[in-house]
PDB file of C-alpha atoms and ligand atoms in Angstrom:
ATOM      1  CA  MET A   1    -132.818  18.433 177.730  1.00 38.00           C
ATOM      2  CA  ALA A   2    -131.705  16.011 175.012  1.00 41.00           C
ATOM      3  CA  ARG A   3    -127.964  15.705 174.730  1.00 42.00           C
ATOM      4  CA  PRO A   4    -126.421  16.081 171.241  1.00 47.00           C
ATOM      5  CA  SER A   5    -125.722  12.583 169.948  1.00 55.00           C
ATOM      6  CA  GLY A   6    -121.955  13.052 169.554  1.00 57.00           C
ATOM      7  CA  LEU A   7    -121.455  14.309 173.126  1.00 55.00           C
ATOM      8  CA  SER A   8    -120.447  11.804 175.784  1.00 55.00           C
ATOM      9  CA  ARG A   9    -120.388  12.789 179.457  1.00 48.00           C
ATOM     10  CA  SER A  10    -119.267   9.321 180.463  1.00 40.00           C
ATOM     11  CA  SER A  11    -115.876   9.943 178.857  1.00 42.00           C
ATOM     12  CA  VAL A  12    -114.518  12.710 181.048  1.00 42.00           C
ATOM     13  CA  SER A  13    -111.093  13.839 179.912  1.00 44.00           C
ATOM     14  CA  PRO A  14    -108.218  14.852 182.169  1.00 47.00           C
ATOM     15  CA  VAL A  15    -108.939  18.466 181.218  1.00 50.00           C
ATOM     16  CA  SER A  16    -111.288  19.778 183.918  1.00 63.00           C
ATOM     17  CA  SER A  17    -114.924  20.065 182.719  1.00 87.00           C
ATOM     18  CA  ALA A  18    -114.022  18.666 179.339  1.00 90.00           C
ATOM     19  CA  VAL A  19    -116.163  16.097 177.577  1.00 92.00           C
ATOM     20  CA  PHE A  20    -115.516  14.161 174.428  1.00 95.00           C
ATOM     21  CA  VAL A  21    -117.241  15.774 171.491  1.00 96.00           C
ATOM     22  CA  SER A  22    -117.581  13.660 168.370  1.00 97.00           C
ATOM     23  CA  PHE A  23    -118.230  15.049 164.936  1.00 98.00           C
ATOM     24  CA  VAL A  24    -117.133  14.611 161.364  1.00 98.00           C
ATOM     25  CA  VAL A  25    -114.734  17.217 160.004  1.00 98.00           C
ATOM     26  CA  ASN A  26    -114.101  17.249 156.272  1.00 98.00           C
ATOM     27  CA  GLY A  27    -115.235  13.645 156.061  1.00 98.00           C
ATOM     28  CA  GLN A  28    -113.067  12.451 158.944  1.00 98.00           C
ATOM     29  CA  LYS A  29    -114.564  11.227 162.247  1.00 98.00           C
ATOM     30  CA  MET A  30    -113.150  13.064 165.276  1.00 96.00           C
ATOM     31  CA  SER A  31    -113.648  12.697 169.006  1.00 97.00           C
ATOM     32  CA  LEU A  32    -111.922  15.392 171.036  1.00 96.00           C
ATOM     33  CA  PRO A  33    -111.753  16.235 174.739  1.00 96.00           C
ATOM     34  CA  VAL A  34    -112.933  19.825 174.872  1.00 96.00           C
ATOM     35  CA  HIS A  35    -114.818  22.126 177.200  1.00 96.00           C
ATOM     36  CA  PRO A  36    -118.363  22.099 175.814  1.00 94.00           C
ATOM     37  CA  MET A  37    -118.375  25.904 175.620  1.00 96.00           C
ATOM     38  CA  ARG A  38    -115.078  26.127 173.747  1.00 97.00           C
ATOM     39  CA  ARG A  39    -115.668  27.885 170.444  1.00 98.00           C
ATOM     40  CA  LEU A  40    -115.902  25.650 167.389  1.00 98.00           C
ATOM     41  CA  LEU A  41    -113.498  28.129 165.745  1.00 98.00           C
ATOM     42  CA  ASP A  42    -110.810  27.331 168.332  1.00 98.00           C
ATOM     43  CA  VAL A  43    -111.448  23.597 168.191  1.00 98.00           C
ATOM     44  CA  LEU A  44    -110.972  23.646 164.431  1.00 98.00           C
ATOM     45  CA  ARG A  45    -107.907  25.884 164.407  1.00 98.00           C
ATOM     46  CA  GLU A  46    -106.115  24.731 167.532  1.00 98.00           C
ATOM     47  CA  ASP A  47    -107.242  21.164 168.169  1.00 97.00           C
ATOM     48  CA  CYS A  48    -107.741  20.022 164.578  1.00 97.00           C
ATOM     49  CA  GLY A  49    -104.957  22.184 163.074  1.00 98.00           C
ATOM     50  CA  LEU A  50    -107.340  23.530 160.414  1.00 98.00           C
ATOM     51  CA  THR A  51    -106.106  27.108 160.314  1.00 98.00           C
ATOM     52  CA  GLY A  52    -107.839  27.924 157.023  1.00 98.00           C
ATOM     53  CA  THR A  53    -110.782  29.120 159.101  1.00 98.00           C
ATOM     54  CA  LYS A  54    -110.021  32.723 160.051  1.00 98.00           C
ATOM     55  CA  GLU A  55    -110.946  34.888 163.006  1.00 98.00           C
ATOM     56  CA  GLY A  56    -111.900  38.493 162.315  1.00 98.00           C
ATOM     57  CA  CYS A  57    -114.194  40.116 164.853  1.00 98.00           C
ATOM     58  CA  GLY A  58    -114.746  37.130 167.122  1.00 98.00           C
ATOM     59  CA  GLU A  59    -118.306  38.260 167.752  1.00 98.00           C
ATOM     60  CA  GLY A  60    -120.423  37.130 164.842  1.00 98.00           C
ATOM     61  CA  GLU A  61    -120.171  40.291 162.759  1.00 98.00           C
ATOM     62  CA  CYS A  62    -117.696  39.605 159.940  1.00 98.00           C
ATOM     63  CA  GLY A  63    -118.189  36.028 158.692  1.00 98.00           C
ATOM     64  CA  ALA A  64    -114.433  35.360 158.409  1.00 98.00           C
ATOM     65  CA  CYS A  65    -114.906  32.266 160.577  1.00 98.00           C
ATOM     66  CA  THR A  66    -117.701  30.773 158.440  1.00 98.00           C
ATOM     67  CA  VAL A  67    -117.760  26.990 158.149  1.00 98.00           C
ATOM     68  CA  LEU A  68    -120.516  24.671 156.991  1.00 98.00           C
ATOM     69  CA  VAL A  69    -122.303  22.657 159.649  1.00 98.00           C
ATOM     70  CA  ASP A  70    -124.485  20.018 158.016  1.00 98.00           C
ATOM     71  CA  GLY A  71    -124.232  22.104 154.842  1.00 98.00           C
ATOM     72  CA  ALA A  72    -125.369  25.403 156.371  1.00 98.00           C
ATOM     73  CA  PRO A  73    -123.001  28.341 156.867  1.00 98.00           C
ATOM     74  CA  VAL A  74    -122.401  29.295 160.514  1.00 98.00           C
ATOM     75  CA  ASN A  75    -120.103  31.697 162.311  1.00 98.00           C
ATOM     76  CA  SER A  76    -117.854  29.249 164.111  1.00 98.00           C
ATOM     77  CA  CYS A  77    -116.829  31.946 166.627  1.00 98.00           C
ATOM     78  CA  LEU A  78    -120.375  31.815 168.008  1.00 98.00           C
ATOM     79  CA  VAL A  79    -120.850  28.048 168.096  1.00 98.00           C
ATOM     80  CA  PRO A  80    -119.953  26.179 171.300  1.00 97.00           C
ATOM     81  CA  ALA A  81    -118.183  22.899 170.570  1.00 95.00           C
ATOM     82  CA  ALA A  82    -121.032  20.954 172.199  1.00 95.00           C
ATOM     83  CA  HIS A  83    -123.436  22.237 169.539  1.00 96.00           C
ATOM     84  CA  ALA A  84    -121.292  20.714 166.816  1.00 97.00           C
ATOM     85  CA  ALA A  85    -121.546  17.240 168.356  1.00 97.00           C
ATOM     86  CA  GLY A  86    -122.955  14.727 165.907  1.00 98.00           C
ATOM     87  CA  THR A  87    -122.736  17.124 162.939  1.00 98.00           C
ATOM     88  CA  ARG A  88    -120.711  17.176 159.729  1.00 98.00           C
ATOM     89  CA  VAL A  89    -118.443  20.205 159.570  1.00 98.00           C
ATOM     90  CA  THR A  90    -116.775  21.425 156.388  1.00 98.00           C
ATOM     91  CA  THR A  91    -113.899  23.886 156.495  1.00 98.00           C
ATOM     92  CA  ILE A  92    -112.066  25.405 153.541  1.00 98.00           C
ATOM     93  CA  GLU A  93    -109.552  22.536 153.743  1.00 98.00           C
ATOM     94  CA  GLY A  94    -112.443  20.196 152.956  1.00 98.00           C
ATOM     95  CA  LEU A  95    -112.642  21.672 149.438  1.00 98.00           C
ATOM     96  CA  HIS A  96    -109.054  20.464 148.818  1.00 97.00           C
ATOM     97  CA  GLY A  97    -108.247  23.530 146.672  1.00 97.00           C
ATOM     98  CA  ARG A  98    -110.172  21.930 143.825  1.00 96.00           C
ATOM     99  CA  HIS A  99    -113.611  23.501 144.104  1.00 97.00           C
ATOM    100  CA  PRO A 100    -114.485  25.571 140.995  1.00 96.00           C
ATOM    101  CA  LEU A 101    -115.206  28.564 143.240  1.00 97.00           C
ATOM    102  CA  GLN A 102    -111.638  28.503 144.554  1.00 97.00           C
ATOM    103  CA  ARG A 103    -110.215  28.792 141.048  1.00 96.00           C
ATOM    104  CA  ALA A 104    -112.775  31.439 140.117  1.00 97.00           C
ATOM    105  CA  PHE A 105    -111.902  33.616 143.133  1.00 97.00           C
ATOM    106  CA  VAL A 106    -108.254  33.568 142.056  1.00 97.00           C
ATOM    107  CA  GLU A 107    -108.999  34.242 138.392  1.00 97.00           C
ATOM    108  CA  HIS A 108    -111.479  37.069 138.980  1.00 97.00           C
ATOM    109  CA  GLY A 109    -109.843  38.898 141.889  1.00 97.00           C
ATOM    110  CA  GLY A 110    -112.416  37.676 144.425  1.00 97.00           C
ATOM    111  CA  ALA A 111    -109.533  36.934 146.797  1.00 97.00           C
ATOM    112  CA  GLN A 112    -107.202  39.815 147.613  1.00 96.00           C
ATOM    113  CA  CYS A 113    -105.798  39.979 151.175  1.00 97.00           C
ATOM    114  CA  GLY A 114    -107.522  36.631 151.680  1.00 97.00           C
ATOM    115  CA  ILE A 115    -108.797  37.064 155.231  1.00 98.00           C
ATOM    116  CA  CYS A 116    -112.447  36.894 154.248  1.00 98.00           C
ATOM    117  CA  THR A 117    -111.899  34.361 151.462  1.00 98.00           C
ATOM    118  CA  PRO A 118    -112.310  30.962 153.195  1.00 98.00           C
ATOM    119  CA  GLY A 119    -115.555  32.093 154.830  1.00 98.00           C
ATOM    120  CA  MET A 120    -116.739  33.824 151.681  1.00 98.00           C
ATOM    121  CA  ILE A 121    -116.139  30.724 149.546  1.00 98.00           C
ATOM    122  CA  LEU A 122    -117.916  28.426 152.006  1.00 98.00           C
ATOM    123  CA  ALA A 123    -120.864  30.837 152.186  1.00 98.00           C
ATOM    124  CA  ALA A 124    -120.867  30.828 148.363  1.00 98.00           C
ATOM    125  CA  VAL A 125    -120.808  27.016 148.291  1.00 98.00           C
ATOM    126  CA  ALA A 126    -123.949  27.057 150.455  1.00 98.00           C
ATOM    127  CA  LEU A 127    -125.703  29.135 147.765  1.00 97.00           C
ATOM    128  CA  GLY A 128    -125.752  26.056 145.544  1.00 95.00           C
ATOM    129  CA  THR A 129    -125.416  26.192 141.786  1.00 92.00           C
ATOM    130  CA  HIS A 130    -126.652  29.113 139.666  1.00 93.00           C
ATOM    131  CA  PRO A 131    -127.443  31.665 142.388  1.00 96.00           C
ATOM    132  CA  THR A 132    -128.830  34.966 141.105  1.00 96.00           C
ATOM    133  CA  LEU A 133    -127.117  38.239 141.981  1.00 97.00           C
ATOM    134  CA  ASP A 134    -129.812  38.916 144.575  1.00 98.00           C
ATOM    135  CA  GLN A 135    -129.255  35.492 146.127  1.00 97.00           C
ATOM    136  CA  MET A 136    -125.509  36.181 146.234  1.00 98.00           C
ATOM    137  CA  LYS A 137    -126.048  39.538 147.916  1.00 97.00           C
ATOM    138  CA  THR A 138    -128.423  38.072 150.494  1.00 97.00           C
ATOM    139  CA  GLY A 139    -126.420  34.884 151.060  1.00 97.00           C
ATOM    140  CA  LEU A 140    -123.141  36.738 151.539  1.00 98.00           C
ATOM    141  CA  ALA A 141    -124.574  39.645 153.535  1.00 97.00           C
ATOM    142  CA  GLY A 142    -122.958  38.326 156.720  1.00 97.00           C
ATOM    143  CA  ASN A 143    -119.496  38.058 155.140  1.00 98.00           C
ATOM    144  CA  LEU A 144    -117.576  41.320 155.159  1.00 98.00           C
ATOM    145  CA  CYS A 145    -114.752  42.124 152.729  1.00 98.00           C
ATOM    146  CA  ARG A 146    -112.619  45.240 153.035  1.00 97.00           C
ATOM    147  CA  CYS A 147    -110.688  44.728 149.791  1.00 97.00           C
ATOM    148  CA  THR A 148    -112.798  43.816 146.792  1.00 96.00           C
ATOM    149  CA  GLY A 149    -115.854  46.058 146.928  1.00 95.00           C
ATOM    150  CA  TYR A 150    -117.777  42.778 146.448  1.00 97.00           C
ATOM    151  CA  SER A 151    -118.118  43.086 142.633  1.00 97.00           C
ATOM    152  CA  ALA A 152    -115.110  40.834 142.085  1.00 97.00           C
ATOM    153  CA  ILE A 153    -116.646  38.287 144.452  1.00 98.00           C
ATOM    154  CA  TYR A 154    -119.994  38.315 142.636  1.00 98.00           C
ATOM    155  CA  ARG A 155    -118.102  38.091 139.319  1.00 97.00           C
ATOM    156  CA  SER A 156    -116.168  35.066 140.609  1.00 97.00           C
ATOM    157  CA  ILE A 157    -119.360  33.263 141.589  1.00 97.00           C
ATOM    158  CA  GLU A 158    -121.086  34.251 138.359  1.00 97.00           C
ATOM    159  CA  SER A 159    -118.166  32.861 136.344  1.00 96.00           C
ATOM    160  CA  THR A 160    -118.707  29.414 137.876  1.00 94.00           C
ATOM    161  CA  ASN A 161    -122.406  29.728 136.947  1.00 85.00           C
ATOM    162  CA  GLU A 162    -121.348  30.528 133.387  1.00 81.00           C
ATOM    163  CA  ARG A 163    -118.917  27.601 133.265  1.00 81.00           C
ATOM    164  CA  ARG A 164    -121.641  25.230 134.438  1.00 79.00           C
ATOM    165  CA  ARG A 165    -124.070  26.633 131.846  1.00 77.00           C
ATOM    166  CA  ASN A 166    -121.491  26.195 129.067  1.00 79.00           C
ATOM    167  CA  ARG A 167    -120.760  22.637 130.173  1.00 75.00           C
ATOM    168  CA  GLY A 168    -124.522  21.946 130.192  1.00 68.00           C
ATOM    169  CA  ASP A 169    -124.872  23.442 126.682  1.00 64.00           C
ATOM    170  CA  ARG A 170    -122.009  21.296 125.380  1.00 68.00           C
ATOM    171  CA  ARG A 171    -123.590  18.201 126.925  1.00 66.00           C
ATOM    172  CA  ASP A 172    -126.946  19.122 125.357  1.00 62.00           C
ATOM    173  CA  ARG A 173    -125.326  19.592 121.920  1.00 64.00           C
ATOM    174  CA  LYS A 174    -123.569  16.226 122.203  1.00 65.00           C
ATOM    175  CA  GLY A 175    -126.884  14.661 123.207  1.00 57.00           C
ATOM    176  CA  HIS A 176    -128.508  16.067 120.050  1.00 47.00           C
ATOM    177  CA  ARG A 177    -125.768  14.719 117.811  1.00 45.00           C
ATOM    178  CA  SER A 178    -125.936  11.170 119.114  1.00 37.00           C
TER     179      SER A 178
HETATM  180  S1  FES B 201    -114.773  36.036 163.545  1.00 65.90           S
HETATM  181 FE1  FES B 201    -116.672  35.034 163.567  1.00 65.90          FE
HETATM  182  S2  FES B 201    -118.040  36.441 162.667  1.00 65.90           S
HETATM  183 FE2  FES B 201    -116.165  37.521 162.779  1.00 65.90          FE
HETATM  184  S1  FES B 202    -110.081  39.939 150.279  1.00 65.90           S
HETATM  185 FE1  FES B 202    -109.390  41.174 151.933  1.00 65.90          FE
HETATM  186  S2  FES B 202    -111.086  41.283 153.283  1.00 65.90           S
HETATM  187 FE2  FES B 202    -111.842  40.261 151.525  1.00 65.90          FE
END
């Protein structure tokens, strides 16, 4: 079977059965000695110190641990570290607190206790710009929230849609004037 490109068996670490797994996390190249079956969630939280990624159920049911792997949302509690080799991983820290969705979740009550929020925002990022309500419901179906009843989350995402539309309108108007 083909070995993931970022996984090197030749570099055996002192930790028994560990191999060096290389991947890019939030734009930074990393090469870590880990057991290939160690959960990506644990590698991110414990080895990389990126504790923004949360653990809820630990069995793929709640979406609290969602990160983006090559732009697609995955439950990091289900992904063995070896499967992340050679990929680009984005955690909530990778948005640097400056993504429009982060502000919108605060302004519209999409974040309450906050446990689901990092995963919810990353799943929302993966929806792209201007998702419809149906696309939001489908795209976030794997992310559970006990606090908001979901409407505040949909409102938060919709508000970023609206902001983008308004910015586009302003640009169009300026274009007409010049
Ligand atoms: S902690 Fe990963 S899906 Fe719940
Ligand atoms: S804000 Fe509390 S679980 Fe979603």
